[in-house]
Amino acid sequence: MTAPEGVGSGTVTGSWTEYDGEHTYSQSFTGTWVWSVTSATSGSASGSLTLKSVLGGGAVGFVAAPADTITTVIGVDLVLPYGLFAGGSGSLAAKSLSVTFEARQIDDLGQPIGEWNVLGTRSITDRTNTSIRRSYRFSVVPGRYAVRAYRNDAKSTSSADGHVVLFAGLRAYLRKPQNFGPVTLIAVRMRATNNLSMQASRQIAVLATRKLPVWTGAGWTDPVATRSIAWAIADAARNSDYGPGMADAEIDLDALLDLAALWDARGDRFDARFDQPGTWWDQIQKIARAGRAACFVQGGVLRTVRDGLASVPTLHFSERNIQSGSFSVDYLMPTADTADTILVSYFDAVSWSEQTVRCRIPGSRAPKAAKAQLFGVTGRDQAVRDGTYLAAANQRRRRIVRFDTEMEGRMPMIGELISVQHSMPAWGAQAEALAWDGPTRRLTLSEPMTFEASGVHYLGLRRPDGSLCGPIAVTAGADAYHLILATAPDFALATGADMERTHVSFGVGTTWAALAKVADVSAKSLTQYTIQAVIEDPSVHTAEDGVVAPPVVWSQLPARATRPVVRGLIGRRSADSATKAVFAWQPAPGADSYQLEMAEGDDPSDSDVTWTRVGDTTSAAYACDILYPNRTMIRVRAVGLTAGPWVATTLGTLIPDFWIADTAPFWLGDSTPFWST
């Protein structure tokens, strides 16, 4: 069923087991939804009807509509739960009953302002033991009413007869249509049978198709069916009913057009409805988050930026344009409780239920999990991609850099890739260009540069517009102040005193500067800005494809094994006891101690296994009791400045005894190493 957008009205017909007739929608010319037939239902009209007895308080009756409403039509429902028949003769015979309905006007306080008047008398004759339901409508003078009903005949006292009637429902049809605002309304008429329960009658699901205008690059189309994240963002911004009603000039439509093509190619969709109160800004961020993007306002324009793979920095910052004393780096150190897998929940479009998938990057054992809710994501493939991205970002993006700069701080946008050079974390060396010789590609610097014994050295050059040229491979010149470039830069270097000289960053390999994604830009004054960025790692964006490279080395600081790695782990049962074993491994560089844990099973990578700590030692061997003689798993990790990764092995019936009962010497006289790899 499609709820149409735009101006007009129409009718959708259909046939279901317990639903029939016409299902009507209506929309006013101004875009305000209007219900063409509106009713108010009394919650108290229910009970048995006996001869000349009025239900619901005697002379009071049932109130048909809320206060401050006017009705012109009253509707009533009768139910014969056992059917209508005479069964004393052994077979079903016809039987009849009659009910009279009366109404009188009341005021907003429920006090009567008129006399009881007969709405009508209805008679029913039938021969069936199947329940019967009848609905009747009566026109009345505009007003607010109380209604009562009574039987005109005596109820049969024979247990063989079906002669019970119930006053089951009361409705008041309001005098004029009600305006419910900019929402879609659907009227459904149900066939009342035994298969329709009260609970089921309130559980109606609608497959709604979203129709929105789409930007083509030259103009907007008429509303069309679309699941695009981009056009949901645009509609939320342009709509004046549930949004700020922004003009096209206030939205970066070109960026949305590019993102729409990217999201369509990836199969990323936003399928959700907003039925909970919230601010517009929070809701539009939820839409963008379904596409791994964020919205922000810059220069009075609403912009949308997706966190994707980027390799070319748009701006370069170095100690030449970073204010002295403002630079800082926060390292988010992992702990034993740091999650390395993500449990993402999403509403699945196939099963129509909330599903949860476990996402982790390749190579992760995933003992710790964090939870995330993907609002608007209804496809498993999209949920797995986004969950893997979140897991990779949590593992690889753990360094936050902050610094102050001058007017250059107005240039970067949130989400853009920048290059940062600073000597404190040894992210490259800096200098200014003093002279440039084009024929020989020789660059003269203001500061001396030191070459490492091995590796290719690179430099980056800051263009006059702040962007980066490079990295360009270089070799040593005549002295430390001269470099020979492999290729000439694509702009004229500024080396004189008439303008700011070209900034130069230098280092071996990837250490000439660090690449970072801008997370926030804030103004300290009219001429000073603070930039916050997260150090980038390409594996954050390639992990969803199963490609995870070693972490990028940005710093020239001497390497030290802060996460020592255990290698060559072996385990052997003791010859003296089947419940004891000896475990050994190669000493790990940088390790101060080792931790051992044991579990029952065959697969150490199983995330459902419960591990038990069995020992801590400073040596590279450990003897202990076997908790599970035939299905024991043991894992060891080294602890230095931080804890290293777990290395596991199994110990069961296939593992030989440590002491072999033969005459062969324990130490073999050949070049085979005792420690396995």
XYZ file of C-alpha atoms in Angstrom:
677
model
C 0.000 0.000 0.000
C 1.403 3.376 -0.976
C 0.482 6.518 0.879
C 0.655 9.234 -1.809
C 2.592 12.442 -1.378
C 1.529 15.851 -2.613
C -1.959 17.186 -3.292
C -5.059 15.096 -3.776
C -6.942 12.157 -2.338
C -7.767 8.619 -3.360
C -8.891 5.181 -2.312
C -6.934 1.946 -2.015
C -9.100 -1.176 -2.190
C -8.104 -4.592 -0.947
C -9.271 -7.868 0.498
C -7.890 -9.650 3.540
C -9.164 -12.426 5.780
C -10.737 -10.108 8.330
C -10.663 -6.808 6.427
C -12.757 -5.728 3.505
C -14.149 -2.698 1.767
C -12.414 0.550 0.981
C -9.388 1.989 2.741
C -9.494 5.731 2.308
C -6.837 8.364 2.538
C -7.344 12.086 2.091
C -5.134 15.140 1.872
C -6.075 18.795 1.679
C -4.824 21.121 -0.998
C -2.383 22.790 1.412
C -0.747 19.508 2.333
C -2.599 19.108 5.661
C -4.040 15.619 6.126
C -7.790 15.571 6.862
C -9.914 12.634 7.994
C -13.054 12.651 5.861
C -15.163 10.616 8.345
C -14.219 10.995 11.994
C -15.725 9.153 14.966
C -15.357 9.154 18.729
C -15.853 5.828 20.476
C -17.424 5.364 23.889
C -15.415 3.041 26.130
C -18.404 2.237 28.386
C -21.054 0.942 25.986
C -21.061 -2.782 26.622
C -23.412 -5.241 28.340
C -26.408 -7.528 28.060
C -29.841 -6.223 27.132
C -32.827 -7.485 29.084
C -36.473 -6.707 28.672
C -37.152 -3.040 29.403
C -33.877 -2.755 31.327
C -31.483 0.052 30.527
C -27.774 -0.744 30.854
C -25.085 1.610 32.252
C -26.694 3.466 35.094
C -30.417 3.311 34.416
C -31.602 6.658 33.223
C -28.080 8.026 32.659
C -27.149 6.095 29.525
C -23.771 5.926 27.780
C -21.967 9.140 26.761
C -21.337 8.946 23.036
C -18.608 11.594 22.574
C -16.040 13.606 24.571
C -16.798 17.061 25.869
C -16.589 20.008 23.494
C -17.558 17.911 20.453
C -20.603 17.938 18.228
C -22.057 14.857 16.530
C -24.644 14.477 13.788
C -24.678 10.677 13.497
C -24.688 8.008 16.212
C -23.547 4.456 15.527
C -24.348 1.396 17.657
C -23.218 -2.249 17.551
C -25.144 -5.344 18.638
C -23.567 -8.755 19.121
C -25.371 -12.079 19.450
C -22.515 -14.274 20.732
C -24.414 -17.606 20.454
C -26.272 -16.819 17.277
C -30.068 -16.676 17.115
C -32.089 -19.895 17.058
C -34.643 -22.074 18.797
C -33.231 -25.534 19.433
C -35.854 -27.329 21.523
C -37.102 -29.557 18.651
C -33.733 -31.178 17.999
C -32.973 -28.989 15.008
C -32.420 -25.251 14.624
C -35.531 -23.148 14.155
C -35.877 -19.438 13.475
C -36.112 -17.016 16.366
C -36.396 -13.231 16.647
C -35.571 -10.376 18.985
C -36.036 -6.606 18.974
C -33.965 -3.763 20.461
C -34.871 -0.078 20.828
C -32.256 2.694 21.055
C -32.880 6.060 22.714
C -30.775 9.207 22.996
C -30.921 12.593 24.721
C -28.741 15.658 24.528
C -26.251 16.466 27.307
C -23.891 19.378 27.912
C -20.099 19.341 28.283
C -20.491 18.451 31.985
C -22.659 15.427 31.154
C -25.887 16.998 32.459
C -29.047 16.318 30.423
C -30.494 19.237 28.467
C -33.269 17.307 26.733
C -35.644 14.379 26.987
C -35.070 10.805 25.848
C -36.020 10.328 22.193
C -36.241 7.063 20.309
C -33.511 6.705 17.714
C -35.019 3.563 16.271
C -36.049 -0.014 16.830
C -34.224 -2.861 15.134
C -35.419 -6.443 14.853
C -33.296 -9.471 14.027
C -34.592 -12.859 12.855
C -32.269 -15.744 12.093
C -31.615 -19.493 12.453
C -27.912 -19.947 13.170
C -25.634 -20.868 16.049
C -22.833 -18.676 14.642
C -22.310 -15.356 16.358
C -24.078 -12.400 14.763
C -22.884 -8.806 14.705
C -24.997 -5.869 13.529
C -24.149 -2.145 13.256
C -26.691 0.655 12.879
C -26.449 4.391 12.320
C -28.959 7.077 13.314
C -28.984 10.721 12.271
C -29.517 13.236 15.079
C -29.719 16.972 15.566
C -26.178 18.367 16.047
C -25.172 18.097 19.686
C -23.636 15.875 22.359
C -25.601 12.778 23.347
C -26.065 9.970 25.846
C -27.510 6.722 24.466
C -29.297 3.762 26.026
C -30.853 0.570 24.658
C -33.349 -2.068 25.818
C -34.981 -5.223 24.549
C -38.589 -5.245 23.503
C -38.991 -8.998 23.931
C -38.338 -11.404 26.765
C -35.135 -13.405 26.649
C -35.731 -17.130 26.280
C -34.962 -19.091 29.433
C -34.402 -22.360 27.569
C -30.816 -23.591 27.506
C -31.487 -25.012 24.054
C -32.118 -21.558 22.547
C -29.660 -18.916 21.417
C -31.338 -15.674 22.427
C -28.644 -13.439 23.996
C -27.904 -9.954 22.645
C -25.126 -7.609 23.802
C -24.837 -3.841 23.393
C -21.233 -4.021 22.112
C -20.304 -0.577 20.808
C -21.245 3.074 20.586
C -19.795 5.715 18.262
C -20.424 9.376 17.609
C -19.603 10.706 14.155
C -18.345 14.246 14.501
C -19.951 17.118 12.692
C -16.919 18.234 10.694
C -13.567 16.762 9.621
C -10.697 16.994 12.079
C -7.275 18.279 11.052
C -4.586 15.911 12.303
C -1.684 17.836 10.826
C 0.891 16.626 8.271
C 0.402 12.884 8.798
C -0.943 10.084 6.619
C -4.321 8.700 7.734
C -5.736 5.348 6.650
C -9.338 4.220 7.324
C -9.833 0.468 7.607
C -13.162 -1.350 7.866
C -12.936 -4.762 9.526
C -15.223 -7.736 9.220
C -16.000 -8.765 12.792
C -15.623 -12.544 13.078
C -14.364 -14.987 15.680
C -10.922 -14.821 14.063
C -10.575 -11.140 14.966
C -9.541 -10.524 18.545
C -9.470 -7.172 20.293
C -5.654 -7.264 20.297
C -5.387 -8.166 16.628
C -7.788 -5.384 15.669
C -5.261 -2.853 16.976
C -2.250 -4.397 15.236
C -2.363 -3.127 11.676
C 0.930 -2.986 9.760
C 1.357 -0.832 6.679
C 4.009 -1.160 3.993
C 4.513 2.528 3.268
C 6.557 3.810 0.350
C 8.403 7.062 1.001
C 8.053 9.614 -1.799
C 10.391 12.602 -1.821
C 11.678 15.160 -4.311
C 15.073 14.250 -5.795
C 17.727 16.774 -6.814
C 19.022 16.135 -10.346
C 21.730 18.786 -10.367
C 19.511 21.208 -12.251
C 16.265 21.064 -10.264
C 13.902 19.012 -8.143
C 11.753 16.195 -9.492
C 8.203 15.503 -8.447
C 7.975 13.272 -5.357
C 9.132 9.779 -6.287
C 9.649 6.573 -4.342
C 13.143 6.638 -2.852
C 15.080 5.008 -0.004
C 18.043 7.338 -0.458
C 19.736 8.733 2.610
C 20.677 11.914 0.743
C 17.148 12.918 -0.213
C 15.829 12.079 3.251
C 18.367 14.583 4.614
C 17.375 17.156 2.002
C 13.666 16.728 2.736
C 14.226 17.008 6.483
C 16.049 20.295 5.883
C 13.685 21.772 3.278
C 10.358 20.772 4.829
C 8.709 23.505 6.872
C 6.248 21.206 8.701
C 8.797 19.011 10.517
C 12.001 20.852 9.587
C 13.410 24.380 9.441
C 12.274 24.971 5.842
C 15.749 25.794 4.559
C 16.195 27.250 1.090
C 18.179 25.363 -1.542
C 21.003 27.885 -1.246
C 21.368 26.935 2.413
C 22.010 23.244 1.613
C 25.091 21.766 -0.056
C 23.093 19.964 -2.745
C 26.117 19.128 -4.898
C 27.638 17.147 -2.049
C 24.333 15.347 -1.468
C 24.151 14.464 -5.160
C 27.614 12.873 -5.012
C 26.772 11.050 -1.797
C 23.510 9.777 -3.267
C 25.416 8.105 -6.099
C 27.910 6.578 -3.640
C 25.212 5.291 -1.271
C 23.216 3.823 -4.157
C 26.307 1.992 -5.429
C 26.987 0.567 -1.957
C 23.368 -0.321 -1.268
C 23.184 1.896 1.818
C 19.603 2.868 2.679
C 17.654 4.709 5.354
C 14.350 2.997 6.157
C 12.784 4.320 9.337
C 10.032 6.511 10.699
C 10.224 9.030 13.513
C 7.489 8.290 16.047
C 9.253 9.578 19.152
C 9.699 13.247 20.086
C 13.125 14.757 19.538
C 14.929 17.770 18.166
C 15.278 18.237 14.441
C 19.072 18.341 14.707
C 19.221 14.975 16.475
C 16.877 13.388 13.945
C 18.768 14.590 10.883
C 21.996 13.260 12.423
C 20.290 9.868 12.763
C 19.481 9.928 9.057
C 23.067 10.807 8.135
C 24.499 8.207 10.518
C 22.834 5.462 8.464
C 25.228 6.427 5.679
C 28.281 6.772 7.954
C 27.984 10.555 7.650
C 27.334 13.633 9.757
C 25.656 16.989 9.158
C 27.015 20.329 10.277
C 26.562 24.002 9.443
C 29.495 25.941 8.033
C 29.209 29.404 6.590
C 25.422 29.306 6.905
C 25.207 26.191 4.709
C 24.069 22.737 5.866
C 26.773 20.305 4.790
C 26.905 16.512 4.888
C 30.245 14.694 5.031
C 30.724 10.938 4.944
C 33.619 9.285 6.769
C 35.276 7.470 3.893
C 38.716 6.511 2.636
C 40.837 9.536 1.667
C 44.481 9.696 0.675
C 45.053 13.337 -0.369
C 45.131 15.905 2.466
C 43.276 19.112 1.761
C 45.383 21.199 4.184
C 48.832 20.990 5.761
C 49.720 22.141 9.270
C 53.202 22.250 10.732
C 55.073 23.971 13.533
C 55.286 26.970 11.203
C 51.527 27.662 11.487
C 50.643 25.829 14.733
C 50.735 28.221 17.685
C 53.534 27.443 20.108
C 52.456 25.574 23.258
C 48.999 24.664 21.943
C 49.828 21.232 20.508
C 48.696 18.112 22.416
C 48.058 14.446 21.684
C 45.685 12.242 23.695
C 46.382 8.512 23.528
C 43.355 6.351 24.301
C 45.183 3.353 25.700
C 43.376 -0.001 25.446
C 42.632 -1.916 28.618
C 41.442 -5.415 29.408
C 37.859 -4.118 29.148
C 38.294 -2.388 25.788
C 35.852 -3.835 23.254
C 37.299 -5.261 20.048
C 34.009 -6.422 18.567
C 30.658 -4.697 18.028
C 27.210 -6.217 18.512
C 25.026 -4.160 16.175
C 21.233 -4.270 16.363
C 19.033 -3.352 13.425
C 15.452 -3.891 12.275
C 15.585 -6.555 9.586
C 13.377 -5.976 6.530
C 13.076 -9.727 5.831
C 12.080 -11.035 9.261
C 10.397 -7.799 10.419
C 12.124 -8.091 13.772
C 15.177 -6.708 15.503
C 18.292 -8.710 14.699
C 21.793 -8.620 16.181
C 25.031 -9.407 14.354
C 28.551 -9.640 15.754
C 31.077 -7.589 13.779
C 34.845 -7.655 14.205
C 37.876 -6.878 12.111
C 39.913 -9.753 10.644
C 42.434 -11.137 13.121
C 40.495 -10.106 16.220
C 39.551 -12.817 18.716
C 36.720 -10.601 19.976
C 36.517 -11.557 23.651
C 34.975 -8.182 24.545
C 31.925 -6.741 22.822
C 30.248 -3.336 22.745
C 26.672 -2.729 21.596
C 25.460 -0.308 18.947
C 22.009 0.452 17.520
C 21.812 1.171 13.769
C 18.683 3.274 13.373
C 17.285 3.218 9.845
C 19.380 0.234 8.709
C 17.200 -2.701 7.587
C 19.636 -4.833 5.560
C 22.039 -7.360 7.054
C 24.839 -6.542 4.588
C 24.715 -2.847 5.456
C 24.609 -3.667 9.174
C 27.685 -5.912 8.905
C 29.605 -3.277 6.933
C 28.803 -0.515 9.396
C 29.465 -2.743 12.408
C 32.869 -3.765 11.049
C 33.675 -0.115 10.400
C 32.786 0.752 14.011
C 34.949 -2.092 15.327
C 37.918 -1.009 13.193
C 37.508 2.639 14.210
C 37.421 1.646 17.861
C 40.683 -0.281 17.498
C 42.667 1.944 15.134
C 41.490 5.489 15.956
C 42.899 5.979 19.421
C 44.977 9.162 19.076
C 43.368 12.609 19.264
C 45.411 15.675 18.314
C 44.528 19.284 19.237
C 46.248 22.521 18.298
C 45.556 26.207 17.790
C 46.140 28.073 14.578
C 45.263 31.440 13.121
C 42.996 32.189 10.161
C 43.859 28.860 8.546
C 41.478 27.356 11.100
C 38.535 28.679 9.087
C 39.461 26.572 6.078
C 39.087 22.867 6.999
C 35.686 21.207 7.141
C 34.715 18.488 9.563
C 35.614 15.110 8.094
C 38.369 16.417 5.807
C 41.800 14.799 5.746
C 44.685 17.022 6.842
C 48.413 16.438 7.334
C 50.033 17.443 10.632
C 53.758 17.849 11.328
C 55.132 18.371 14.823
C 58.383 17.510 16.541
C 56.871 16.553 19.909
C 55.575 13.140 18.731
C 58.300 13.112 16.024
C 55.846 13.489 13.160
C 58.443 14.725 10.681
C 60.887 17.616 10.708
C 60.043 21.132 9.524
C 61.775 23.968 7.705
C 61.182 26.820 5.270
C 62.240 26.899 1.640
C 65.052 29.439 1.131
C 65.989 28.739 -2.476
C 64.895 26.529 -5.367
C 66.940 25.537 -8.406
C 64.603 24.148 -11.060
C 67.113 22.505 -13.463
C 68.771 20.504 -10.697
C 65.631 20.214 -8.515
C 67.710 21.308 -5.544
C 65.906 22.773 -2.552
C 67.680 24.874 0.058
C 66.164 24.755 3.563
C 66.300 26.945 6.634
C 66.900 23.954 8.931
C 69.224 20.924 8.585
C 67.644 17.542 7.789
C 68.937 14.179 9.011
C 68.769 11.095 6.786
C 68.293 7.616 8.241
C 70.620 4.810 7.206
C 67.851 3.055 5.251
C 64.453 3.807 3.796
C 63.067 6.254 1.256
C 62.776 9.828 2.497
C 59.955 12.164 1.551
C 58.939 15.772 1.993
C 55.663 17.634 1.816
C 55.292 21.215 0.607
C 52.547 23.609 1.641
C 50.998 25.438 -1.281
C 49.982 29.113 -0.980
C 46.329 28.057 -0.540
C 47.264 25.835 2.415
C 46.928 22.512 0.596
C 49.659 19.880 0.410
C 51.968 19.091 -2.471
C 53.510 15.670 -2.009
C 54.835 13.554 -0.589
C 57.806 13.800 -2.956
C 60.769 11.422 -2.707
C 64.072 13.174 -1.942
C 67.756 12.363 -1.610
C 70.518 14.113 0.298
C 72.208 17.120 -1.256
C 75.658 18.598 -0.698
C 74.926 19.145 2.989
C 72.109 18.821 5.502
C 70.528 22.056 4.271
C 70.082 20.833 0.701
C 67.698 18.206 -0.718
C 67.343 16.831 -4.234
C 63.729 16.230 -5.236
C 62.753 13.288 -7.441
C 60.095 15.419 -9.183
C 59.539 19.160 -9.332
C 56.593 20.579 -7.346
C 53.493 21.681 -9.278
C 53.576 25.268 -8.000
C 56.064 28.102 -7.668
C 57.846 27.882 -4.326
C 57.886 31.045 -2.229
C 61.478 31.613 -1.096
C 61.741 35.408 -0.771
C 60.777 37.929 1.882
C 57.771 39.384 0.018
C 55.417 36.639 1.240
C 55.407 33.750 3.673
C 57.936 31.146 2.573
C 56.852 27.646 1.595
C 56.590 25.293 4.569
C 58.485 22.000 4.299
C 57.924 18.729 6.207
C 60.519 15.951 5.984
C 60.854 12.333 7.163
C 61.590 8.729 6.234
C 58.748 6.588 4.916
C 55.405 7.700 6.287
C 56.943 9.707 9.140
C 57.221 12.999 7.220
C 53.801 13.950 8.711
C 50.719 12.300 10.214
C 47.360 12.187 8.431
C 44.273 13.006 10.482
C 40.521 13.513 10.038
C 39.125 16.800 11.329
C 36.589 16.155 14.108
C 35.896 19.674 15.349
C 36.815 23.300 14.693
C 36.054 25.946 17.307
C 36.803 29.656 17.410
C 38.851 31.076 20.284
C 38.662 34.585 18.874
C 38.181 36.329 15.560
C 41.685 35.297 14.502
C 42.382 32.122 16.481
C 40.843 28.678 16.052
C 41.266 25.300 17.738
C 41.319 22.196 15.552
C 40.670 18.733 16.918
C 41.428 15.742 14.701
C 41.773 11.975 14.999
C 44.827 10.251 13.535
C 43.706 8.272 10.515
C 44.305 4.647 9.579
C 43.202 3.338 6.149
C 42.211 -0.026 7.650
C 39.211 1.653 9.257
C 37.659 1.866 5.804
C 38.988 -1.374 4.262
C 38.163 -3.701 7.185
C 34.635 -4.261 5.835
C 36.253 -5.845 2.745
C 38.507 -8.053 4.884
C 41.616 -5.933 4.247
C 43.452 -4.936 7.432
C 47.034 -3.691 7.134
C 49.486 -3.210 10.004
C 49.059 0.155 11.750
C 50.662 3.039 9.886
C 53.886 4.318 11.475
C 53.707 8.110 11.679
C 56.395 8.777 14.283
C 60.208 8.809 14.051
C 60.563 7.974 17.741
C 62.583 4.808 18.486
C 60.407 1.732 18.422
C 59.899 -0.203 21.625
C 57.854 -3.351 22.122
C 55.027 -2.018 24.271
C 52.817 -5.021 23.477
C 55.126 -8.037 23.737
C 54.072 -11.039 21.674
C 54.352 -14.668 22.790
C 55.679 -17.085 20.156
C 56.272 -20.822 20.005
C 53.725 -21.900 22.617
C 53.742 -25.692 23.215
C 52.126 -27.928 25.823
C 52.900 -31.490 26.970
C 51.298 -33.762 29.534
C 53.456 -34.953 32.360
C 54.498 -38.608 32.453
C 53.837 -38.738 36.192
C 50.175 -37.666 36.067
C 47.524 -37.435 33.370
C 46.113 -34.362 35.065
C 49.293 -32.291 34.943
C 50.947 -30.510 32.035
C 53.944 -28.323 31.256
C 53.668 -25.300 28.930
C 56.593 -23.388 27.424
C 57.159 -20.554 24.957
C 59.856 -18.275 23.647
C 60.735 -15.310 25.894
C 58.933 -12.239 24.506
C 61.018 -9.060 24.121
C 59.720 -6.331 26.411
C 57.764 -8.715 28.627
C 57.814 -8.347 32.397
C 55.449 -11.235 33.148
C 53.074 -13.718 31.550
C 49.425 -14.558 32.182
C 47.925 -18.016 31.584
C 44.257 -18.919 31.206
C 42.563 -22.269 30.614
C 39.206 -23.287 29.139
C 37.359 -26.352 27.928
C 36.899 -26.791 24.180
C 38.556 -27.336 20.829
C 38.423 -23.877 19.223
C 40.337 -21.101 21.007
C 38.704 -18.473 18.754
C 35.197 -19.368 19.958
C 33.796 -16.189 21.506
C 31.449 -18.130 23.794
C 34.261 -19.896 25.661
C 34.759 -18.976 29.328
C 38.431 -18.647 30.243
C 39.768 -19.193 33.766
C 43.005 -17.615 35.036
C 45.346 -20.420 36.173
C 48.618 -18.598 36.747
C 51.008 -15.665 36.446
C 54.737 -16.130 35.967
C 57.872 -14.242 35.039
C 59.514 -17.246 33.348
C 58.851 -18.654 29.888
C 57.449 -21.960 31.185
C 54.698 -23.037 33.556
C 53.451 -26.307 35.039
C 49.911 -26.709 36.315
C 46.982 -29.079 36.700
C 44.821 -29.783 33.686
C 41.227 -28.736 34.372
C 39.763 -30.646 31.430
C 42.069 -33.600 30.606
C 40.682 -34.402 27.123
C 39.514 -30.974 25.892
C 41.807 -28.390 27.393
C 42.720 -25.097 25.760
C 45.477 -22.903 27.167
C 46.312 -19.336 26.196
C 49.228 -17.140 27.231
C 49.982 -13.457 26.811
C 52.960 -11.356 27.736
C 52.619 -8.185 29.799
C 55.036 -5.280 29.346
C 54.068 -1.642 29.243
C 50.742 -3.011 28.029
C 49.323 -6.502 27.686
C 50.111 -8.288 24.442
C 47.746 -10.488 22.395
C 46.642 -13.901 23.564
C 48.332 -16.926 21.959
C 46.462 -20.218 22.402
C 46.979 -23.935 21.916
C 45.031 -27.103 22.713
C 45.973 -29.998 24.970
C 44.082 -33.265 24.538
C 44.414 -36.878 23.530
C 46.308 -35.943 20.357
C 49.090 -34.155 22.250
C 51.968 -36.528 23.115
C 53.465 -36.925 26.549
C 56.238 -34.529 27.471
C 58.485 -37.362 28.688
C 58.894 -40.006 25.985
C 59.742 -43.476 27.282
C 62.575 -44.336 24.883
C 66.364 -44.094 24.768
C 66.487 -41.041 22.473
C 68.182 -38.059 24.139
C 65.995 -35.031 24.990
C 68.396 -32.593 23.339
C 68.871 -33.582 19.734
C 72.276 -33.142 18.184
C 71.133 -31.324 15.060
C 70.236 -27.818 14.002
C 66.504 -28.234 14.598
C 65.498 -25.652 17.219
C 63.733 -26.852 20.343
C 61.353 -23.868 20.229
C 58.682 -24.266 17.590
C 57.368 -21.373 15.571
